[in-house]
Coordinates of C-alpha atoms and ligand atoms in Angstrom, one line a residue:
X1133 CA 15.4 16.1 4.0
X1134 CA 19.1 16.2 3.2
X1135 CA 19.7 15.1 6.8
X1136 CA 17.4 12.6 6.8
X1137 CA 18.8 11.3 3.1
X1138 CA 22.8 11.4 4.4
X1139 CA 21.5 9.0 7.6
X1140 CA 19.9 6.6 5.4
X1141 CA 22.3 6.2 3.0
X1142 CA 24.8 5.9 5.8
X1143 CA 22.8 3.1 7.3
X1144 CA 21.9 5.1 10.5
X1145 CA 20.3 3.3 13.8
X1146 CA 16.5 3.4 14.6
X1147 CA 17.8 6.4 17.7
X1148 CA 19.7 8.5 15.0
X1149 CA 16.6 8.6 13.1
X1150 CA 14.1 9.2 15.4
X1151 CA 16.4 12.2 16.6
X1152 CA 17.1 14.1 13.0
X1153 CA 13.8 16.6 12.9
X1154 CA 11.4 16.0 10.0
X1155 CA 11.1 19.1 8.0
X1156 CA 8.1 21.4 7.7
X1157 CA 7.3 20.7 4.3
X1158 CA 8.3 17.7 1.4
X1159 CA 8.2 17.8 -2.0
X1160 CA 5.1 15.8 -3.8
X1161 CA 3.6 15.2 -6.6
X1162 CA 0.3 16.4 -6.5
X1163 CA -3.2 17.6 -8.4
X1164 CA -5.0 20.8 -7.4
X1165 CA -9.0 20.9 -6.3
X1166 CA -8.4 24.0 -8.3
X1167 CA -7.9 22.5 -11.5
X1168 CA -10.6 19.4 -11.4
X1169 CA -12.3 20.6 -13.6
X1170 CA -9.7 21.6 -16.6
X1171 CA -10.5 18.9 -18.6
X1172 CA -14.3 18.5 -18.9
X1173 CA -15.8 18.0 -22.6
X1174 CA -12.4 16.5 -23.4
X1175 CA -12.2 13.1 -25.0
X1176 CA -10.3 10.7 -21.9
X1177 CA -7.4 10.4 -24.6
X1178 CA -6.5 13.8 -24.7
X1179 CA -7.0 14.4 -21.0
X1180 CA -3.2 14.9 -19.8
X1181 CA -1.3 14.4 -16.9
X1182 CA 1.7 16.0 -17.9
X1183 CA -1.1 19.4 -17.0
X1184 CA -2.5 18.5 -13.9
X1185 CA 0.4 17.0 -12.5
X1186 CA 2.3 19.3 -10.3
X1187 CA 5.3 18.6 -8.3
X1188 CA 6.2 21.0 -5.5
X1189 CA 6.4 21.5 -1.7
X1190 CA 3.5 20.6 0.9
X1191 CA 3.3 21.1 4.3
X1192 CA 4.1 17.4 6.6
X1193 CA 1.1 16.9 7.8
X1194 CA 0.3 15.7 12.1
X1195 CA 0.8 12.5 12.2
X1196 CA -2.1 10.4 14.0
X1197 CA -1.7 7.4 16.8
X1198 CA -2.0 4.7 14.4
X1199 CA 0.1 5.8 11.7
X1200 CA 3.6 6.1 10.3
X1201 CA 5.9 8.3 8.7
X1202 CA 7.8 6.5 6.1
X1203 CA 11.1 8.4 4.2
X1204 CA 10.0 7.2 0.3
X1205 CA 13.1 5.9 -1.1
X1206 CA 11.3 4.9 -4.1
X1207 CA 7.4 4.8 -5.5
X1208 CA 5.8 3.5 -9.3
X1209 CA 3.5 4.7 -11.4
X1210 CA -0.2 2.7 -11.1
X1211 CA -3.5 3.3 -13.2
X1212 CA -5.2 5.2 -10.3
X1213 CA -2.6 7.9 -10.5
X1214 CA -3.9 8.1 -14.5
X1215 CA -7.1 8.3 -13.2
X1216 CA -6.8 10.7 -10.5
X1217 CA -5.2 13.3 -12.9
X1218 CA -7.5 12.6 -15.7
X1219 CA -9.9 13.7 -12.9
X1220 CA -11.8 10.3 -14.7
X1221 CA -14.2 8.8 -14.2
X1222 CA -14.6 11.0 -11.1
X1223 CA -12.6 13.7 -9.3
X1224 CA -10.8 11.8 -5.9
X1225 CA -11.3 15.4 -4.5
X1226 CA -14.9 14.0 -4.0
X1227 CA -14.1 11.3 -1.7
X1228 CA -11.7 13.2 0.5
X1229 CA -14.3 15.4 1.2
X1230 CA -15.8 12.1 2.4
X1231 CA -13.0 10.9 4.2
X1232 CA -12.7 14.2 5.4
X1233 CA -16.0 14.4 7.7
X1234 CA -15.0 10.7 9.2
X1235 CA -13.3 11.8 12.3
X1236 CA -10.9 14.4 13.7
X1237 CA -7.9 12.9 12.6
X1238 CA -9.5 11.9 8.9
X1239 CA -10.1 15.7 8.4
X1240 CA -6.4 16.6 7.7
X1241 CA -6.9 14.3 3.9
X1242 CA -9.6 17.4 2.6
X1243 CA -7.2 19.8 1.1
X1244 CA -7.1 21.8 -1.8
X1245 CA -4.3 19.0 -3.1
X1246 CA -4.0 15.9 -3.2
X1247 CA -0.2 14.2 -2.7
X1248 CA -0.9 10.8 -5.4
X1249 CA 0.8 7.5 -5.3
X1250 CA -0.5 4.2 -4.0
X1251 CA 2.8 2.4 -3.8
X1252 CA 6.0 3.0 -1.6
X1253 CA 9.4 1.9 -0.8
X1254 CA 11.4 3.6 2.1
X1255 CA 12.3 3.6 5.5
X1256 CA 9.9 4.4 8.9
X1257 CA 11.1 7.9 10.1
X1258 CA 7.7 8.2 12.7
X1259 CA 5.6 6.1 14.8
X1260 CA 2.4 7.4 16.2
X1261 CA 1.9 6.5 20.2
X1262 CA -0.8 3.3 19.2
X1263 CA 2.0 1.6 16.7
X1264 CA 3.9 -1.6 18.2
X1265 CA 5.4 -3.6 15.6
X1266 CA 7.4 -1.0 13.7
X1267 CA 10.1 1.6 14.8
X1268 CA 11.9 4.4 13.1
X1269 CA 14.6 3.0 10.7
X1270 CA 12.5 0.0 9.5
X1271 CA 13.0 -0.8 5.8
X1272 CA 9.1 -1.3 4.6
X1273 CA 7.0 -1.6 1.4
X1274 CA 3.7 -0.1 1.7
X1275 CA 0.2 -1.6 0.5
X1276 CA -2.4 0.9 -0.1
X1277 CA -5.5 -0.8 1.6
X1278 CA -6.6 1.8 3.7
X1279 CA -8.7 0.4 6.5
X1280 CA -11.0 1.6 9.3
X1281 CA -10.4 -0.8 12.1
X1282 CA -13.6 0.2 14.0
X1283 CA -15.8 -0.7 11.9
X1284 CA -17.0 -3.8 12.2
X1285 CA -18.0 -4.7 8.6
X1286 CA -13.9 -4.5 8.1
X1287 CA -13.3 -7.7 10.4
X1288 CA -13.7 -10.8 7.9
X1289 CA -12.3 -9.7 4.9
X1290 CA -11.2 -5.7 5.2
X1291 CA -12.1 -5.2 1.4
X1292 CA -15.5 -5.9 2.6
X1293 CA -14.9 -2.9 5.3
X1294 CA -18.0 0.0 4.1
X1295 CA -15.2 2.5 4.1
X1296 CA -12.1 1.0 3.0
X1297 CA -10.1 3.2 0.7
X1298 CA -7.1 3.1 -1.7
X1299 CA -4.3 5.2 -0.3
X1300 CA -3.3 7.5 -2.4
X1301 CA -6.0 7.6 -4.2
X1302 CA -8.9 7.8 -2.5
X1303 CA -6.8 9.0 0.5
X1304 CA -4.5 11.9 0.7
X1305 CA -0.3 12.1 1.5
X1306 CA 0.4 8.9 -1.1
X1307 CA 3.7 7.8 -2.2
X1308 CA 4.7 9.5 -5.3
X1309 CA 6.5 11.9 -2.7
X1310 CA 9.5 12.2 -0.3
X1311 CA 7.5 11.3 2.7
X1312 CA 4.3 9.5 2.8
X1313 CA 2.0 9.1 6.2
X1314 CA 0.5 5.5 5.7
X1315 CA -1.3 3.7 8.5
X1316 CA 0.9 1.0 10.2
X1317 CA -1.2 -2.0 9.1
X1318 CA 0.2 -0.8 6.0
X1319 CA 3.8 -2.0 6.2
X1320 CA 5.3 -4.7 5.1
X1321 CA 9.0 -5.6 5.4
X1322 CA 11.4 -4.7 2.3
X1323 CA 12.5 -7.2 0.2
X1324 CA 16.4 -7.3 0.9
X1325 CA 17.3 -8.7 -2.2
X1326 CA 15.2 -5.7 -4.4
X1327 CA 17.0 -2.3 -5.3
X1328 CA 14.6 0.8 -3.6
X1329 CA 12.9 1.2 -7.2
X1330 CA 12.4 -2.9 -7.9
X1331 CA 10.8 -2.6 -4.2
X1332 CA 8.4 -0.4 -4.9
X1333 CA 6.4 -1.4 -8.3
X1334 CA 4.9 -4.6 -6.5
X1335 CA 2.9 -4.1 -3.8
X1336 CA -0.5 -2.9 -5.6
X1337 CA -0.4 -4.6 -8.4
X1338 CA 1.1 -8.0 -7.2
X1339 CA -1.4 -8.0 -4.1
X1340 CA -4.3 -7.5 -6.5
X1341 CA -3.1 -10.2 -8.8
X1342 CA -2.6 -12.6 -5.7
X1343 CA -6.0 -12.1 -5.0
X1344 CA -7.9 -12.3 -8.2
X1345 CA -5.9 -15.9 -8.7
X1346 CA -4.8 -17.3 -5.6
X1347 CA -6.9 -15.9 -2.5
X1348 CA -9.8 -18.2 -1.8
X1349 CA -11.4 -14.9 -2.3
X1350 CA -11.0 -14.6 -6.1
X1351 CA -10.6 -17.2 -8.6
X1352 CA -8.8 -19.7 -6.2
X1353 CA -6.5 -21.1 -9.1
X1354 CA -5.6 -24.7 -9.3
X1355 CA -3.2 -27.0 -10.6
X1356 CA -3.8 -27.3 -14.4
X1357 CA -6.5 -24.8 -14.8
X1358 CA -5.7 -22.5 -18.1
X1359 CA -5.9 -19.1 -17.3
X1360 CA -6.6 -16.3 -20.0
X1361 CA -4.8 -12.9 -19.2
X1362 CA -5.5 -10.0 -20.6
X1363 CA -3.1 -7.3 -21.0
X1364 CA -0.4 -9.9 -19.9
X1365 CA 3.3 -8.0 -20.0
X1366 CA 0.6 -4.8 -18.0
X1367 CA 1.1 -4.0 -14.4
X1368 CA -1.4 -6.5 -12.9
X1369 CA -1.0 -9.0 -16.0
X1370 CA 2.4 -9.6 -15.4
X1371 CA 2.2 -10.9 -12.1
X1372 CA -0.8 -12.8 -12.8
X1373 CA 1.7 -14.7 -15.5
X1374 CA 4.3 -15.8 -12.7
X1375 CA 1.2 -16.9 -10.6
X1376 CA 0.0 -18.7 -13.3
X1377 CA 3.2 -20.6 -13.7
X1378 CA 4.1 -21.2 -9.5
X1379 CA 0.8 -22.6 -8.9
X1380 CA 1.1 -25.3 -11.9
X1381 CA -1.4 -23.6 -14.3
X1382 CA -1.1 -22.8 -17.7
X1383 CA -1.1 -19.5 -18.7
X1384 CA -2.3 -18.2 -22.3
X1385 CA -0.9 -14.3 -22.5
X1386 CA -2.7 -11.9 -24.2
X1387 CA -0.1 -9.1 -25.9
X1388 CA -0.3 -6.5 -28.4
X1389 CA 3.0 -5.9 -30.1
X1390 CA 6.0 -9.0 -30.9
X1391 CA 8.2 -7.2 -28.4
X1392 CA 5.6 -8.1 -25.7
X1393 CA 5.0 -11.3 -27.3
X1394 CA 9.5 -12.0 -26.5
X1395 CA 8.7 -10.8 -23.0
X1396 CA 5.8 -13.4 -22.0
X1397 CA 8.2 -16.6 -23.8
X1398 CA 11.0 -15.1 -21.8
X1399 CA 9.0 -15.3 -18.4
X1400 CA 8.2 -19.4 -19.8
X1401 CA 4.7 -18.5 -20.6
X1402 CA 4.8 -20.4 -23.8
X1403 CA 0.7 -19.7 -25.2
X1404 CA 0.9 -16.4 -26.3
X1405 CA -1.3 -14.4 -28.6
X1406 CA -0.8 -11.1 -30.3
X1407 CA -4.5 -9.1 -30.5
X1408 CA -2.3 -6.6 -32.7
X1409 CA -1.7 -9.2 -35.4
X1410 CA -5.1 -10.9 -34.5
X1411 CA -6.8 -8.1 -35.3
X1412 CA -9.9 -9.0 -33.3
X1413 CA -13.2 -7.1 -33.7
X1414 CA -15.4 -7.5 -30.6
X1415 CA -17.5 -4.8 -31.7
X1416 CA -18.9 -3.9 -34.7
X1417 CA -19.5 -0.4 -36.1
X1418 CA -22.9 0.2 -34.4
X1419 CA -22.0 -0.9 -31.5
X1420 CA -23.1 -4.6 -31.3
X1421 CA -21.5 -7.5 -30.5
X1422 CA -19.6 -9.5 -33.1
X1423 CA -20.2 -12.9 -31.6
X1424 CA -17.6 -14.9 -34.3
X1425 CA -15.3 -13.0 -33.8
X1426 CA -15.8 -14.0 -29.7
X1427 CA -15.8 -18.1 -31.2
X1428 CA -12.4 -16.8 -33.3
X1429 CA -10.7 -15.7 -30.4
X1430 CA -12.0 -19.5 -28.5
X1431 CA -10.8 -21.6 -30.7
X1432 CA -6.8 -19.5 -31.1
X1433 CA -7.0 -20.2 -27.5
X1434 CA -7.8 -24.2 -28.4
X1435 CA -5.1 -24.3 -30.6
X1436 CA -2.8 -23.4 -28.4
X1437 CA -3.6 -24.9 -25.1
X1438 CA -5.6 -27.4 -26.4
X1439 CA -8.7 -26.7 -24.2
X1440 CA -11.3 -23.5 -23.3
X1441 CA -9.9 -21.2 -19.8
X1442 CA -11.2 -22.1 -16.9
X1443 CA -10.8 -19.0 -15.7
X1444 CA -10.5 -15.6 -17.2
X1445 CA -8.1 -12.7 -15.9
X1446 CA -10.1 -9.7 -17.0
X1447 CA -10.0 -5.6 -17.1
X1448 CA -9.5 -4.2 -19.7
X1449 CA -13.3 -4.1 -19.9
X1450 CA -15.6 -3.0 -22.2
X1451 CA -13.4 -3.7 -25.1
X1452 CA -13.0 -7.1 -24.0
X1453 CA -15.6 -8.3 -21.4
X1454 CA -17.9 -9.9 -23.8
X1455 CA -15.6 -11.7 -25.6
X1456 CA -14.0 -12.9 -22.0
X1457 CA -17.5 -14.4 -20.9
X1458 CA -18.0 -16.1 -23.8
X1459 CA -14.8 -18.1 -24.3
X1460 CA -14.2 -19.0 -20.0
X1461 CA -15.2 -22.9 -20.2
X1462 CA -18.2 -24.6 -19.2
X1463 CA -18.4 -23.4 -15.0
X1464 CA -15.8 -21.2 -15.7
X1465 CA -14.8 -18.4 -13.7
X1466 CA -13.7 -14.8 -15.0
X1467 CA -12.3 -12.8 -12.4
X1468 CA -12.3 -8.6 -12.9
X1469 CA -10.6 -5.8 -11.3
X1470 CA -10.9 -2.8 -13.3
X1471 CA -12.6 -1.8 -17.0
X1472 CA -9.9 0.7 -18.4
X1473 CA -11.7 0.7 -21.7
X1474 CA -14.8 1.5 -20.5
X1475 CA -17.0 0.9 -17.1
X1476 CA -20.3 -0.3 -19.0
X1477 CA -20.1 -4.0 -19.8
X1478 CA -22.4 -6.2 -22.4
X1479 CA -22.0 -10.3 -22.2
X1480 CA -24.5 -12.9 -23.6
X1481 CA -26.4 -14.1 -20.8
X1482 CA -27.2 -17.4 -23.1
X1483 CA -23.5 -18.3 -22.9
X1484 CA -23.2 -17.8 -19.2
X1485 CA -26.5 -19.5 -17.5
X1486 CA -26.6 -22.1 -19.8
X1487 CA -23.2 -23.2 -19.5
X1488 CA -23.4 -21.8 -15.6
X1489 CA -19.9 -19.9 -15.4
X1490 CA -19.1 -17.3 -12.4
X1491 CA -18.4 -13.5 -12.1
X1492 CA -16.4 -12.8 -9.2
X1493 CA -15.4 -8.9 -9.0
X1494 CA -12.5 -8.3 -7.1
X1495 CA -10.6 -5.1 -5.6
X1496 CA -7.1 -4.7 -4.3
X1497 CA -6.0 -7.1 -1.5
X1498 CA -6.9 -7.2 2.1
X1499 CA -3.6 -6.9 4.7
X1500 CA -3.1 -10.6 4.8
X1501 CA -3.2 -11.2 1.1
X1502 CA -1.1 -8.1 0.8
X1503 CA 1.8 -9.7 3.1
X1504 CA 1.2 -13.2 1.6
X1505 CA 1.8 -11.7 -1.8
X1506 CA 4.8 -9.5 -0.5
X1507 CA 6.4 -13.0 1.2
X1508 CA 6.8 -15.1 -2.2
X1509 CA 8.3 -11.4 -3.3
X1510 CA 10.7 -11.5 -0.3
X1511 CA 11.4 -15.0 -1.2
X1512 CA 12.4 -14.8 -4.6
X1513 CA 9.4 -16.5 -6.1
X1514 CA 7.7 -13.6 -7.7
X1515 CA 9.7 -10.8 -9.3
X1516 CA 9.5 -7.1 -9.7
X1517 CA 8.1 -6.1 -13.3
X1518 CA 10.1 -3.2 -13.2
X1519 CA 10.8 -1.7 -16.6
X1520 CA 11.9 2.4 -16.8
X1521 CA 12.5 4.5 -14.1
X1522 CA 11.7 8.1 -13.7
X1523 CA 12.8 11.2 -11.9
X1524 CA 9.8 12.1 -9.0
X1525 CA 10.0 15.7 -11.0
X1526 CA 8.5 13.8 -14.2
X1527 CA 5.3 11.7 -12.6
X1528 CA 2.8 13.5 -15.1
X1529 CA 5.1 12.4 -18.6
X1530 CA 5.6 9.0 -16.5
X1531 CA 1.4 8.8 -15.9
X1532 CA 0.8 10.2 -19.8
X1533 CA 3.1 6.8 -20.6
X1534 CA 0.6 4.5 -18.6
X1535 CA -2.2 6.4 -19.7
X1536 CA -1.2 5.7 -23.5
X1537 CA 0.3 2.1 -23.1
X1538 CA 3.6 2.8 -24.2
X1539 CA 4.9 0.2 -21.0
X1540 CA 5.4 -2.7 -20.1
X1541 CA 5.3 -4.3 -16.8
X1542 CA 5.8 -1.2 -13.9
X1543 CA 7.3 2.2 -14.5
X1544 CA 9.3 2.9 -10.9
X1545 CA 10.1 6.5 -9.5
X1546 CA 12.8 7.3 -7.6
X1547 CA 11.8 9.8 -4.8
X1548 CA 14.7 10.3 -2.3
X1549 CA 17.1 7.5 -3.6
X1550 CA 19.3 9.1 -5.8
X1551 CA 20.6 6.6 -8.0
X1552 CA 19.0 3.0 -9.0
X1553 CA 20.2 0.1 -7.7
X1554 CA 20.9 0.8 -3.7
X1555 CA 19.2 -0.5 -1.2
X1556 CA 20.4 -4.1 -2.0
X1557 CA 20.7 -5.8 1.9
X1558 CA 21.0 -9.5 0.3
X1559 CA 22.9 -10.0 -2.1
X1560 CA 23.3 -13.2 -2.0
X1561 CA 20.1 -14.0 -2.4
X1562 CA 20.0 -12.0 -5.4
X1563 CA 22.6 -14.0 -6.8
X1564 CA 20.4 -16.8 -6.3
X1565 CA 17.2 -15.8 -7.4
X1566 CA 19.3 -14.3 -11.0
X1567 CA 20.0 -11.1 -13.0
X1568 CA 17.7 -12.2 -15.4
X1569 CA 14.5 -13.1 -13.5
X1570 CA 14.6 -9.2 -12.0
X1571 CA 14.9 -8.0 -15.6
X1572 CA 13.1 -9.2 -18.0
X1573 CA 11.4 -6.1 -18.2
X1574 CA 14.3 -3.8 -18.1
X1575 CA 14.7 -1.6 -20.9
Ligands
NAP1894 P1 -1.3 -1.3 -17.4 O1 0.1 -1.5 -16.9 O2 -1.6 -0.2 -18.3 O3 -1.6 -2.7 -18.2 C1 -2.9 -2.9 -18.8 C2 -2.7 -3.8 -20.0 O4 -4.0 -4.0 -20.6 C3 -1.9 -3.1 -21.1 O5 -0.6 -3.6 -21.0 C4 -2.6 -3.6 -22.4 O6 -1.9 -4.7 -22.9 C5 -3.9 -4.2 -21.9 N1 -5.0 -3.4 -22.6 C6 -5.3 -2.1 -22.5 N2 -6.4 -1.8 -23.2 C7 -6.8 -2.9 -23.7 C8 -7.9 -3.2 -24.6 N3 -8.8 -2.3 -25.0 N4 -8.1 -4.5 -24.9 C9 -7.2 -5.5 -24.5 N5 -6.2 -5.2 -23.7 C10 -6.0 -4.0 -23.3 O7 -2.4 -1.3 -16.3 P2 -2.4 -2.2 -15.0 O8 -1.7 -1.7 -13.9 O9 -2.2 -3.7 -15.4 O10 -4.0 -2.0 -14.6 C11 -5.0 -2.5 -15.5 C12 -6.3 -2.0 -15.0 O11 -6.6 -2.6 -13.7 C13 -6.4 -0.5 -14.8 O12 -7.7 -0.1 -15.2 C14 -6.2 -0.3 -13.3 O13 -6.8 0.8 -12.8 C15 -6.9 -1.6 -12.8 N6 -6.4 -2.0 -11.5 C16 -7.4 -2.3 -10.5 C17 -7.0 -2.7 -9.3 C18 -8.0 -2.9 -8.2 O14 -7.6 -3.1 -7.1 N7 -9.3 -2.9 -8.5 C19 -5.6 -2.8 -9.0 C20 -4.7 -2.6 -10.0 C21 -5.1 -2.2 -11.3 P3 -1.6 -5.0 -24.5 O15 -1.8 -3.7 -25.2 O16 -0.3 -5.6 -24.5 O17 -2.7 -6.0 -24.9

């Protein structure tokens, strides 16, 4: 690996690279089919990542005709990686046992570990024999919408595909690692002007924002529509803000502390509301809904954006869902992607025939959305939400900080890179796009 490391960092050629020998084993974070079940009876709270989380070497896998071997300069810490060492709500050892009877080449994801991490920054080492477009030495982010091209149900929209998977997740060799193996309809082009670590915290969660707000597939946002977002300085939240804004809509952020409050005005999202200092109570005691408390939150929202949300940026789920479907306007749509507070959801159908809103549910991005959403990046017109960086040695104290919301925006890793900040191809572009747009999450 120190080979390969020195002939990055010297800027070698796509021959040198191809030529230096990839090593028999990389170092990984990784969980253990051993240990899935260490935490069962425990309350999801006190589950802990910092246990199940090891990091330690694993043998390189073959690499198959469609794929690629990418060097990971840099990776970031996303909610599945909670979830798959919380082993909640179920062990991913299950579906790579799945994955694993798919085909000869899908057999080598069914181990007794599984390498974690869904996003990637880094450079192509390997092609298989069936890749065209990419070559050894190619600077790349990876999206983690891992696709079976031979199925035909994957051919309109590949989140419709019946077997499409989240890499790293629901897929082994992901990118909280030194080397990842990705298929090659997984890469995307670096942004120059991004460091290795602001490279690699946008790819999941900006593609899945993209598509909740902007695809023609989710929400399809317009100019002017008011758009209520949950958990709005949060990985996904805080790219749905700068969507929000580009597209000419008006974003109402929802926070929980002052300091995330500053964040959101900084960004020039200027309808903000604090559910700390609301103190909202969507539920009572025995469990029912607290429907004024629902018309409390409507009408903060009224005074301060004058109007109800036509469209409702939603996960964190159970604690909120009800409260979401009630306030979207009058045909409304509320968009979801996740329920991290809990998978079983209660709404008022009265509210939503009568005043005939929408549900759309809506799952990562497919490969377009993915490189539409890594373009504006590339361009300078969405920003990394990158706020601490960690060692690749301290994943499970990095995933026990997402697990307990003590974040904001993206919590990077660096993998191979040693330091922060290299990587930079463009900086003149940099300049242009500003200091302060690529940090207002710094800290
Ligand atoms: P994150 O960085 O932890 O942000 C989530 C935000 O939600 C937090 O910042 C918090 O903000 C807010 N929140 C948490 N619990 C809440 C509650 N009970 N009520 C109201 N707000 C609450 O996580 P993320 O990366 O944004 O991901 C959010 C969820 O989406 C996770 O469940 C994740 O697995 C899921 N996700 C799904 C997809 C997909 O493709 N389906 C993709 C990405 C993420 P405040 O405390 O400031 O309010």
């Amino acid at each position: 690996m120190e080979r390969i490391l020195e002939a990055i960092l010297n800027g070698a050629n796509s021959d040198q690279l191809a030529s230096i020998p990839l090593p028999a084993h990389y170092r990984a974070a990784h969980v253990l089919k051993a240990e899935q079940e260490m935490f069962l009876g425990m309350a999801s709270n006190d589950k802990d990542p910092r246990q199940s989380v090891h990091v330690g070497d694993v043998p390189v896998p073959e690499l198959a005709p469609d794929e690629a071997v990418v060097a990971v300069m840099a990776s970031s810490i996303n909610f599945n990686t909670v979830w798959t060492s919380i082993f909640e709500p179920i062990s991913t050892f299950g579906p790579l046992a799945r994955l694993g009877r798919e085909s000869e080449w899908s057999k080598r994801h069914d181990r007794d570990y599984q390498v974690i991490g869904s996003d990637a920054s880094g450079v192509v080492l390997r092609v298989g024999s069936a890749v065209r477009n990419w070559k050894p030495g190619d600077k790349v982010t990876v999206h983690c919408n891992h696709v079976d091209d031979q199925d035909p149900s994957s051919h309109d929209d590949s989140m419709m595909g019946s077997n499409q998977r989240i890499w790293g997740y629901e897929t082994n060799f992901g990118g909280l690692a030194d080397l990842c193996i990705v298929k090659a309809n997984q890469l995307m082009p670096k942004p120059a002007h991004l460091s290795w670590e602001e490279a690699a915290v946008n790819a999941l969660c900006n593609s899945t924002s993209y598509r909740m707000l902007v695809s023609r597939n989710g929400a399809n946002m317009k100019q002017g529509d008011v758009v209520l977002i949950w958990g709005a300085t949060g990985g996904i939240g805080a790219y749905a803000v700068q969507y929000v804004l580009n597209g000419g809509g008006i974003p109402v952020g929802v926070v929980s502390s002052p300091e995330k409050a500053q964040i959101l005005r900084n960004m020039g999202c200027e309808a903000v509301i604090d559910r700390s200092a609301a103190n909202y109570k969507f539920w009572n005691d025995d469990n029912t809904h607290n429907e004024s408390e629902w018309r409390r939150l409507g009408k903060d929202i009224r005074e301060l954006v004058g109007e109800d949300p036509d469209i409702v940026f939603e996960h964190p789920g159970r604690s909120t869902f009800g409260a979401s479907m009630y306030v979207v306007k009058r045909g409304g749509v509320v968009v979801t992607c996740a329920a991290t507070s809990g998978f079983m959801l209660e709404f008022d159908n009265r509210f939503f025939w009568m005043r005939l809103k929408r549900l759309i549910g809506s799952h990562f991005a497919n490969y377009r959305e993915a490189w539409d959403a890594n373009r504006l990046v590339s361009k300078g017109m969405i920003h990394p939400v990158l706020s601490r960086v960690f060692a690749l040695g301290d994943v499970g104290e990095a995933a026990y900080q997402v697990h307990h919301n003590m974040h904001e925006g993206k919590i990077g890793v660096l993998c191979l890179a040693p330091t922060e900040g290299l990587g930079i191809d463009d900086p003149e572009l940099r300049a242009k796009v500003g200091e302060k747009n690529l940090t207002f999450f710094r800290r």
